[in-house]
Short mmCIF file of C-alpha atoms and ligand atoms in Angstrom, two decimals:
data_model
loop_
_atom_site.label_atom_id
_atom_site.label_comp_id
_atom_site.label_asym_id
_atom_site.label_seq_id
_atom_site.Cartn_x
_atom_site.Cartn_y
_atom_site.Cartn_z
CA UNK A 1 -82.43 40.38 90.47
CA UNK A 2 -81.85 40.11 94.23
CA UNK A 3 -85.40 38.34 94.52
CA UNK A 4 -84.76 35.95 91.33
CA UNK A 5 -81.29 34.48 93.94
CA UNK A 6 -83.57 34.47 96.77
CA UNK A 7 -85.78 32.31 94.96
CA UNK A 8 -83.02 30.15 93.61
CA UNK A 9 -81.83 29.99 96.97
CA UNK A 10 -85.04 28.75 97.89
CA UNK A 11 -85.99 26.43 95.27
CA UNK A 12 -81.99 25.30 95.85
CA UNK A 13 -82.43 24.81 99.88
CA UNK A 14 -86.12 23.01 99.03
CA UNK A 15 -85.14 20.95 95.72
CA UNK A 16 -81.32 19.64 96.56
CA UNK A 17 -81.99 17.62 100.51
CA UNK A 18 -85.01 15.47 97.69
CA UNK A 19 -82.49 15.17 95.05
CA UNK A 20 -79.63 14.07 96.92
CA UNK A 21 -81.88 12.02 99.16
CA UNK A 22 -82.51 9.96 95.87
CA UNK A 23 -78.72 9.83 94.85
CA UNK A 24 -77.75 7.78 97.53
CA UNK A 25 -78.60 4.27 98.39
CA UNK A 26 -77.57 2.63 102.11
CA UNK A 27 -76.61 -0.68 101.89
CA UNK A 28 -76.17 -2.85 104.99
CA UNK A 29 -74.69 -6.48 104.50
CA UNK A 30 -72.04 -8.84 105.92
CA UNK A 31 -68.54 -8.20 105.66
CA UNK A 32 -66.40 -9.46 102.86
CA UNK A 33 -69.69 -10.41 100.72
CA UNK A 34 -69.97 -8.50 97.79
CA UNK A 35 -67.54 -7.84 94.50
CA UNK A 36 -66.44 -3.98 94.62
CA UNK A 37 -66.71 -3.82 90.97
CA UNK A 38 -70.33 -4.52 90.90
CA UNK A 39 -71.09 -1.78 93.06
CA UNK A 40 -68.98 0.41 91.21
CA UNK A 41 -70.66 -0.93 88.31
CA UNK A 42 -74.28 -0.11 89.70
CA UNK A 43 -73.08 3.27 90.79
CA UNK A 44 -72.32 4.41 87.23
CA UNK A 45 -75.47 2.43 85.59
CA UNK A 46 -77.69 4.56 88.04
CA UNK A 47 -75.83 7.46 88.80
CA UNK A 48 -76.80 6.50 92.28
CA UNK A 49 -73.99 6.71 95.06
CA UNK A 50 -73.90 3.50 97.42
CA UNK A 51 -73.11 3.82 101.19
CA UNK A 52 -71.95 0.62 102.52
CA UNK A 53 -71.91 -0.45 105.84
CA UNK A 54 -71.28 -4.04 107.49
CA UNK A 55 -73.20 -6.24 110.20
CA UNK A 56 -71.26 -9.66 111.67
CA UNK A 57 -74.04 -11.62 112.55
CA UNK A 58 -77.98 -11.55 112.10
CA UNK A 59 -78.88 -10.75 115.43
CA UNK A 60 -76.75 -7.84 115.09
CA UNK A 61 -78.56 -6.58 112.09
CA UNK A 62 -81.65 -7.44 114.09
CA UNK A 63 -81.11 -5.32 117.07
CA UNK A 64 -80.00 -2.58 114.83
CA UNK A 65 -83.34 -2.90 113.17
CA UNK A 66 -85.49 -3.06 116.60
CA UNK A 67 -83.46 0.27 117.55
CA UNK A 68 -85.21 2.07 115.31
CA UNK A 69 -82.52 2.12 112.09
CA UNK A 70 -84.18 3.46 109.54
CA UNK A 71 -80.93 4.25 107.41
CA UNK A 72 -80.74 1.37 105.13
CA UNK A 73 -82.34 0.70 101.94
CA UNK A 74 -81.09 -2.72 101.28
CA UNK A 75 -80.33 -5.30 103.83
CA UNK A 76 -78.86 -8.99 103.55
CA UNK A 77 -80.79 -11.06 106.26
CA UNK A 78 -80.33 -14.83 106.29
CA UNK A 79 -83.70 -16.96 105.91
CA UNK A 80 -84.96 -17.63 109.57
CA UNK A 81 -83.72 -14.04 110.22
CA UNK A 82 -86.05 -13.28 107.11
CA UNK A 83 -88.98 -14.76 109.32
CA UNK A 84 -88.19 -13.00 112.18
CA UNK A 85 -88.20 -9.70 110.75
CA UNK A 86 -91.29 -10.50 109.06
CA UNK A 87 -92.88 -11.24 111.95
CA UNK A 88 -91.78 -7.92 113.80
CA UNK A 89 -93.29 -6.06 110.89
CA UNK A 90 -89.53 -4.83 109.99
CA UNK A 91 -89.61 -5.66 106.63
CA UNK A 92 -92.16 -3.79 103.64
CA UNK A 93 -93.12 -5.90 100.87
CA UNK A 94 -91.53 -5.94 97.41
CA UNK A 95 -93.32 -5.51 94.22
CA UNK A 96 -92.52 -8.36 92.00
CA UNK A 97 -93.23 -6.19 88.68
CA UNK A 98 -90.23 -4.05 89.95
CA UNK A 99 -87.53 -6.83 89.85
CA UNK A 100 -88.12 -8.83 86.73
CA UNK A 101 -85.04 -10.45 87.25
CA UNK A 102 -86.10 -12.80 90.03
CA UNK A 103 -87.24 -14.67 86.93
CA UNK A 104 -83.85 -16.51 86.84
CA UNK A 105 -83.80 -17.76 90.37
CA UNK A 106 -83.59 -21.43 90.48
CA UNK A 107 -87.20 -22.61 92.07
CA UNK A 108 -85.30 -24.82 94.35
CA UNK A 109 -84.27 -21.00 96.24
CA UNK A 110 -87.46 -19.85 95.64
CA UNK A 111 -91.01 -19.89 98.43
CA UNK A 112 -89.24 -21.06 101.43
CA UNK A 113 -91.30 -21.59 104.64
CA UNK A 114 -89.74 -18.16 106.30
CA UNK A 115 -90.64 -16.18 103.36
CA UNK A 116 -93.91 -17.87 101.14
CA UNK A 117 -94.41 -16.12 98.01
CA UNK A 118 -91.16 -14.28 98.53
CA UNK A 119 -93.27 -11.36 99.36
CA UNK A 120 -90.52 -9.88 101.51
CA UNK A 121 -86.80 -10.86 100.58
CA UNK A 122 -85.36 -12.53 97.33
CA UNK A 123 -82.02 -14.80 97.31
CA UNK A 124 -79.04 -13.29 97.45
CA UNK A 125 -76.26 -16.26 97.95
CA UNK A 126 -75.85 -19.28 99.89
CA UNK A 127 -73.35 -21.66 101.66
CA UNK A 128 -72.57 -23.77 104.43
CA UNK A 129 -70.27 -23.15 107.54
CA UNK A 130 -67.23 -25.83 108.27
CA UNK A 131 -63.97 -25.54 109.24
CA UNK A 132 -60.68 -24.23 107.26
CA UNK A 133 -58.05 -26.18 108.02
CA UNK A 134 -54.65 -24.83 107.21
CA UNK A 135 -52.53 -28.74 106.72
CA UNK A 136 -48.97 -27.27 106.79
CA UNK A 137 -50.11 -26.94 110.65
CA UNK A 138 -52.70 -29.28 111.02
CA UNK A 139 -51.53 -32.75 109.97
CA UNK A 140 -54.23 -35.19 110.52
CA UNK A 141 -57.26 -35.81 108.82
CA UNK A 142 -60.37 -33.24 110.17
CA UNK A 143 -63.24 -35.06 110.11
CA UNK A 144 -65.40 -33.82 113.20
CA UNK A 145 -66.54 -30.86 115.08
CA UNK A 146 -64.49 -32.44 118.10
CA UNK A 147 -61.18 -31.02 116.58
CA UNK A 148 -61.86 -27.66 117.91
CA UNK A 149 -62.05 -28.50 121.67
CA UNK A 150 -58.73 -30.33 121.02
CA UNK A 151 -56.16 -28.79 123.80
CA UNK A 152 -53.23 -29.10 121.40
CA UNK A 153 -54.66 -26.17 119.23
CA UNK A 154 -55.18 -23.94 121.85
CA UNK A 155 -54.80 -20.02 120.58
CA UNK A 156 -55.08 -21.35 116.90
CA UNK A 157 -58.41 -21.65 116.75
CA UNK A 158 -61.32 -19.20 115.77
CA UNK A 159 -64.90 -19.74 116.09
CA UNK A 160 -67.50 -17.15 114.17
CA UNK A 161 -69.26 -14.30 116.04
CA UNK A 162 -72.28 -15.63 115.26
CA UNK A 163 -74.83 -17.47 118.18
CA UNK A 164 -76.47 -19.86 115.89
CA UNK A 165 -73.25 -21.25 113.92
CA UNK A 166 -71.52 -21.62 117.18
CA UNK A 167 -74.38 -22.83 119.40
CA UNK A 168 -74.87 -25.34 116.03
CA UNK A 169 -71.61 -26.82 116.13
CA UNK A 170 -71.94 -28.00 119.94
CA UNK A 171 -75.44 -28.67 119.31
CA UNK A 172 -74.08 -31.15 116.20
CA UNK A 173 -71.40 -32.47 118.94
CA UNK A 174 -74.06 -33.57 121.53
CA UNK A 175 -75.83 -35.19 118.02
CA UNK A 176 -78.54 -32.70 118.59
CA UNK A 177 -80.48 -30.63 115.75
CA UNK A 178 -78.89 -27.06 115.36
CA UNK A 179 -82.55 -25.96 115.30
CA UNK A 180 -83.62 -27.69 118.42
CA UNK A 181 -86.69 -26.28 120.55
CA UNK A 182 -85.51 -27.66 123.74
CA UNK A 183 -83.55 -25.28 126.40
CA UNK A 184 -81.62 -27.81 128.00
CA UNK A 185 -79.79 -28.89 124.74
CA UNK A 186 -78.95 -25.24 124.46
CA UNK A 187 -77.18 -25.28 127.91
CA UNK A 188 -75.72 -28.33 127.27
CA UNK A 189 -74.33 -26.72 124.37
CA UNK A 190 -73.49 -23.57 126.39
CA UNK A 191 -71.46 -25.77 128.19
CA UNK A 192 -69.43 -27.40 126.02
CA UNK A 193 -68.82 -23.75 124.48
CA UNK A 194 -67.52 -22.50 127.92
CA UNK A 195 -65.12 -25.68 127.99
CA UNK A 196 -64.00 -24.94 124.18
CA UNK A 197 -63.65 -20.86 125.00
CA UNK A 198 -59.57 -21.58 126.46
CA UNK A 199 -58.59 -22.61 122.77
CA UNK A 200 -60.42 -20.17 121.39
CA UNK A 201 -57.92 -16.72 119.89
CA UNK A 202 -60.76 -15.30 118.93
CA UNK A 203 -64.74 -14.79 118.01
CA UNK A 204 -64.71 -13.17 114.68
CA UNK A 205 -67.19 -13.54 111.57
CA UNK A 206 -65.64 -10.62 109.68
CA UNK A 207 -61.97 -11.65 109.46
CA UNK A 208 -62.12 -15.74 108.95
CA UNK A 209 -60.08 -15.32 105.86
CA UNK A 210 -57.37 -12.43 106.66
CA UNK A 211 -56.82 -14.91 110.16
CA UNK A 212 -56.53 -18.35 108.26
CA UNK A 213 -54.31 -16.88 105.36
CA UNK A 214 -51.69 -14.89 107.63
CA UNK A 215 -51.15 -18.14 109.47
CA UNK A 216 -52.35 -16.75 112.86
CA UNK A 217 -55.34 -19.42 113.14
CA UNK A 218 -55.04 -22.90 112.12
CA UNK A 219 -58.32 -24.08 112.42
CA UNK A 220 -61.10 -21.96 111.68
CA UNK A 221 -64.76 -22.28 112.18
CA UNK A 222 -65.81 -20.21 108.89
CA UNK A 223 -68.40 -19.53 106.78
CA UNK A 224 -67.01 -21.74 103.13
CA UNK A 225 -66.34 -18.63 100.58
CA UNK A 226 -64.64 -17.01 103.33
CA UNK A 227 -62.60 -19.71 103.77
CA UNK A 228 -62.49 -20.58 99.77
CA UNK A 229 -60.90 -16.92 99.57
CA UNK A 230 -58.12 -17.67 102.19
CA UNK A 231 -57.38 -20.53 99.92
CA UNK A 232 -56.78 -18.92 97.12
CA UNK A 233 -53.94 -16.59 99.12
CA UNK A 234 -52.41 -19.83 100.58
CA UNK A 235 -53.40 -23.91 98.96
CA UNK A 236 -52.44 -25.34 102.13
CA UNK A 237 -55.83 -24.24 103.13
CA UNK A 238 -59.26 -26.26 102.93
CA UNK A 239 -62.76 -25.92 104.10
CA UNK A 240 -64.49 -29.53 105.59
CA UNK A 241 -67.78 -30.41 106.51
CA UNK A 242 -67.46 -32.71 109.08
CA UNK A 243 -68.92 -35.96 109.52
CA UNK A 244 -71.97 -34.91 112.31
CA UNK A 245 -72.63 -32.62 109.23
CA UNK A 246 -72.52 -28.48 108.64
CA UNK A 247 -75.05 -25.46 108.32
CA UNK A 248 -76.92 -24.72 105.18
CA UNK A 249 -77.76 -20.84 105.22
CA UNK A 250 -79.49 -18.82 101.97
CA UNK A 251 -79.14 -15.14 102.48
CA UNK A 252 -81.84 -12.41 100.93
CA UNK A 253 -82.07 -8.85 100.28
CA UNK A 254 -84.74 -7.14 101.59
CA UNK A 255 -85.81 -3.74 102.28
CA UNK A 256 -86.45 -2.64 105.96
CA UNK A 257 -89.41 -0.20 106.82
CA UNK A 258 -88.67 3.12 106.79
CA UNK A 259 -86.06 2.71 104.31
CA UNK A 260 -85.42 6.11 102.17
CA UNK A 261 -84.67 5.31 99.03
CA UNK A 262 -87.23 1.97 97.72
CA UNK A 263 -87.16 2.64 94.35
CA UNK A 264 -83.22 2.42 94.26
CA UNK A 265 -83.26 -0.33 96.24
CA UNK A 266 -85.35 -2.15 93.77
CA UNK A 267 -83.16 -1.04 91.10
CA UNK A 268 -80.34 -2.32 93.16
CA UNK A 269 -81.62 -5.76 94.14
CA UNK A 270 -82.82 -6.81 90.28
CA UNK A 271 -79.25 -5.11 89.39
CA UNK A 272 -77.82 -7.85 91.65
CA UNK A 273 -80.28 -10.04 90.17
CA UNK A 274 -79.05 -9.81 86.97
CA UNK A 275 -77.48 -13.66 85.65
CA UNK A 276 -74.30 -12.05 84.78
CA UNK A 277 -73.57 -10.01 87.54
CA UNK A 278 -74.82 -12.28 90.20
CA UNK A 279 -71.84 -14.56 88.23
CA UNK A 280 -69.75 -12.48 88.88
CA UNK A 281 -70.29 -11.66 92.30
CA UNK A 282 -70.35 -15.43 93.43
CA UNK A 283 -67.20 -16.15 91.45
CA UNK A 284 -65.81 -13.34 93.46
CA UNK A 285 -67.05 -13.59 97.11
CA UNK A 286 -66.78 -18.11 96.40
CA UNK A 287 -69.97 -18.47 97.60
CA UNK A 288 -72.67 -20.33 95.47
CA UNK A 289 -75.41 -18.33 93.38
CA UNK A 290 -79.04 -19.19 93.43
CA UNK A 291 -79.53 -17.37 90.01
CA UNK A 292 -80.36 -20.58 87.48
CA UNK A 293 -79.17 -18.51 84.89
CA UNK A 294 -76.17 -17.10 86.14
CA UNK A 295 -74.78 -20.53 85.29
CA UNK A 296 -74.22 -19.45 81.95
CA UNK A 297 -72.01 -17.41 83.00
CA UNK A 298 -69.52 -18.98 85.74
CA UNK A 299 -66.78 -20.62 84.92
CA UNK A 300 -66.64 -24.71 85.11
CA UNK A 301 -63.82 -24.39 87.84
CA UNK A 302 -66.57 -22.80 90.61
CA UNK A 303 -69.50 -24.77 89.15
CA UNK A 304 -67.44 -28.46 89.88
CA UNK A 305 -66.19 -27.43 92.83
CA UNK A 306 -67.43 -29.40 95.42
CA UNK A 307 -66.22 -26.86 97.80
CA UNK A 308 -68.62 -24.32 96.53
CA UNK A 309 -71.75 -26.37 95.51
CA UNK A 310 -71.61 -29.28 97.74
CA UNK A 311 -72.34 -32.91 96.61
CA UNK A 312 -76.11 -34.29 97.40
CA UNK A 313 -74.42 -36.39 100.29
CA UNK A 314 -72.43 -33.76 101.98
CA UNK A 315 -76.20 -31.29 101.19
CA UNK A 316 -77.96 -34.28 102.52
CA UNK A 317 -76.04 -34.08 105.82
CA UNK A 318 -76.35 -30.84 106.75
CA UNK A 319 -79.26 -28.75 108.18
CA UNK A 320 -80.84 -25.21 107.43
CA UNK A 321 -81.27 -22.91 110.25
CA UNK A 322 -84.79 -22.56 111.12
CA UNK A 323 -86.03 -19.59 113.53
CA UNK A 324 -86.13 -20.75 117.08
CA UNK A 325 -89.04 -18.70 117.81
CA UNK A 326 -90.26 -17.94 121.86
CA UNK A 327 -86.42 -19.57 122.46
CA UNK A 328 -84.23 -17.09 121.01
CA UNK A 329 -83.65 -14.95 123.37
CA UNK A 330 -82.68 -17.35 126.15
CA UNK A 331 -80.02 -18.80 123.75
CA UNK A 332 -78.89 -14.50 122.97
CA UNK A 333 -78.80 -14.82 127.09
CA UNK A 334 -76.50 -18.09 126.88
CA UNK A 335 -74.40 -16.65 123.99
CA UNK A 336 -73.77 -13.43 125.93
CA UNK A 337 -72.91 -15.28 128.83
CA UNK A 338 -70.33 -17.75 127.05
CA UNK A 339 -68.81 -14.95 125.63
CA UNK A 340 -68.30 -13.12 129.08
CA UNK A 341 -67.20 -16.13 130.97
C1 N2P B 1 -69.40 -13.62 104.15
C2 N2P B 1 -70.57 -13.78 105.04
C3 N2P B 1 -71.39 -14.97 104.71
C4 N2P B 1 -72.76 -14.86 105.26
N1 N2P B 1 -68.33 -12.96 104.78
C5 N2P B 1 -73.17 -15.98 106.11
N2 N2P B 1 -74.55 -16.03 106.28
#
């Protein structure tokens, strides 16, 4: 008897760390980017239990990466991100077989330059980053960048913690490319940024829509569903693309080396795949799907909304960020030093 529990014991202490191991899947994305209900909804499909942590910017999930993270399963890098990460050999190839659902991806989404083949990261969502305006403050018309070096809003502006948006808006000011090559119109920019950082209340990614809908900021520099959501709290709110133009940004789920559980992570990423609940998701977070088929399935009021799926013109105008290669970390040196000024 005694030697039967000892084995049980045994088989318990060698059996349960594997079993649990494959009960839990680590997510990793951006704050305030995914409906609860559909990973509440994945949870009980799969009897798999989610841990869900949040990153504010790419080069945050980067660094964690290059540290050595091997915690996460499934991680939500934007495209030239995608090509970094690549590139470090952070990334491990996903087997195409395994998410039949990438299927309904619209091909216009699909083989981008920083990923060919999609061998490494599939579509998740996409926007563009603008400015929410809240007009019971702000009375006149917002149609450039400039706005947000304008004294008269000083404290009641935010600008996102995030390098590349921010360096792209002064870039777009100085009528430069956000993806420039050239150092000097990065200091430029830097410049303009340390002039701007008086007005500014705050650099925050994660809490664009909580700021603009308690009235606190005014004008902020936000990422569009974020600021679609503050809209919804309060209709005096509205995201512009200004004239000089915005970002375009597609963000992926991939699955970092080293991750522990792939074959949930699969499961995970064609569950998010999946036309209806990718519907339901953008409808949710307000920020447009890439799923073709998912169309079938959102209502009329997010599909016409020019707020969410630009117009051609206002697409036309802006530019997708594009990995600045052997530059990037002298613009992480001029981003650090803006913010410590
Ligand atoms: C939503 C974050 C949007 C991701 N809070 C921007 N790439």
């Amino acid at each position: 008897m005694l030697r039967k529990i000892a084995w049980l014991v045994l088989a318990l202490l060698v059996l349960a760390p594997a079993a649990s191991a494959q009960q839990v899947l680590n997510i990793y994305n951006w704050s305030d980017y995914i409906d609860p209900s559909v990973i509440a909804d994945f949870e009980k499909e799969y009897g798999i239990r989610v841990i869900y942590n949040v990153f504010s910017n790419n080069e945050e999930l980067h660094a964690r990466l290059r540290a050595g993270a091997t915690g996460y399963d499934v991680i939500f890098p934007s495209d030239y991100m995608v090509e970094v990460l690549i590139e470090e050999e952070l990334l491990q190839p996903i087997p195409h077989e395994a998410i039949p659902n990438l299927a309904h991806i619209d091909e216009r989404f699909l083989d981008l330059p920083f990923d060919p083949g999609n061998r490494y990261s599939v579509p998740y969502l996409w926007g563009s980053t603008g400015i929410g305006v809240n007009t019971r403050y702000v009375k006149e018309p917002v149609t450039s960048w400039a706005i947000l070096w304008d004294p008269k809003y000083r404290g009641r502006i935010s600008m996102l913690n995030d390098p590349r948006e921010v360096f792209g808006v002064a870039l777009k000011r100085l009528g430069k490319s956000i993806n420039t090559k050239d150092l000097a119109d990065f200091e430029a920019a830097k410049e303009l940024l340390v002039q701007q950082k008086p007005l500014v209340l705050t650099y925050d990614s994660d809490n664009v829509e909580h700021l603009l809908a308690s009235g606190e900021v005014w004008l902020a520099h936000g990422y569009s569903g974020d600021v679609l959501m503050a809209a919804d709290e309060d209709p005096a709110i509205v995201y512009v693309v200004p004239e000089e133009g915005g970002v375009l940004w597609m963000d992926t789920m991939a699955i970092p080396k080293g991750a522990r559980n792939v074959e949930g992570a699969l499961k995970f990423i064609n569950f998010m795949l999946r036309p209806d609940i990718s519907a339901r998701n953008s409808e949710a977070v307000r920020y447009p799907s890439p799923n073709k088929a998912a169309r079938d399935y959102t209502s009329p009021e997010i599909l016409n909304n020019p707020m969410i799926y630009p117009p051609q013109e206002v697409m036309d105008n802006m530019e997708w960020l594009e990995d600045l290669g052997e530059l990037a970390p002298a613009v992480d040196r001029l981003w650090t030093e803006v913010k410590a000024d």
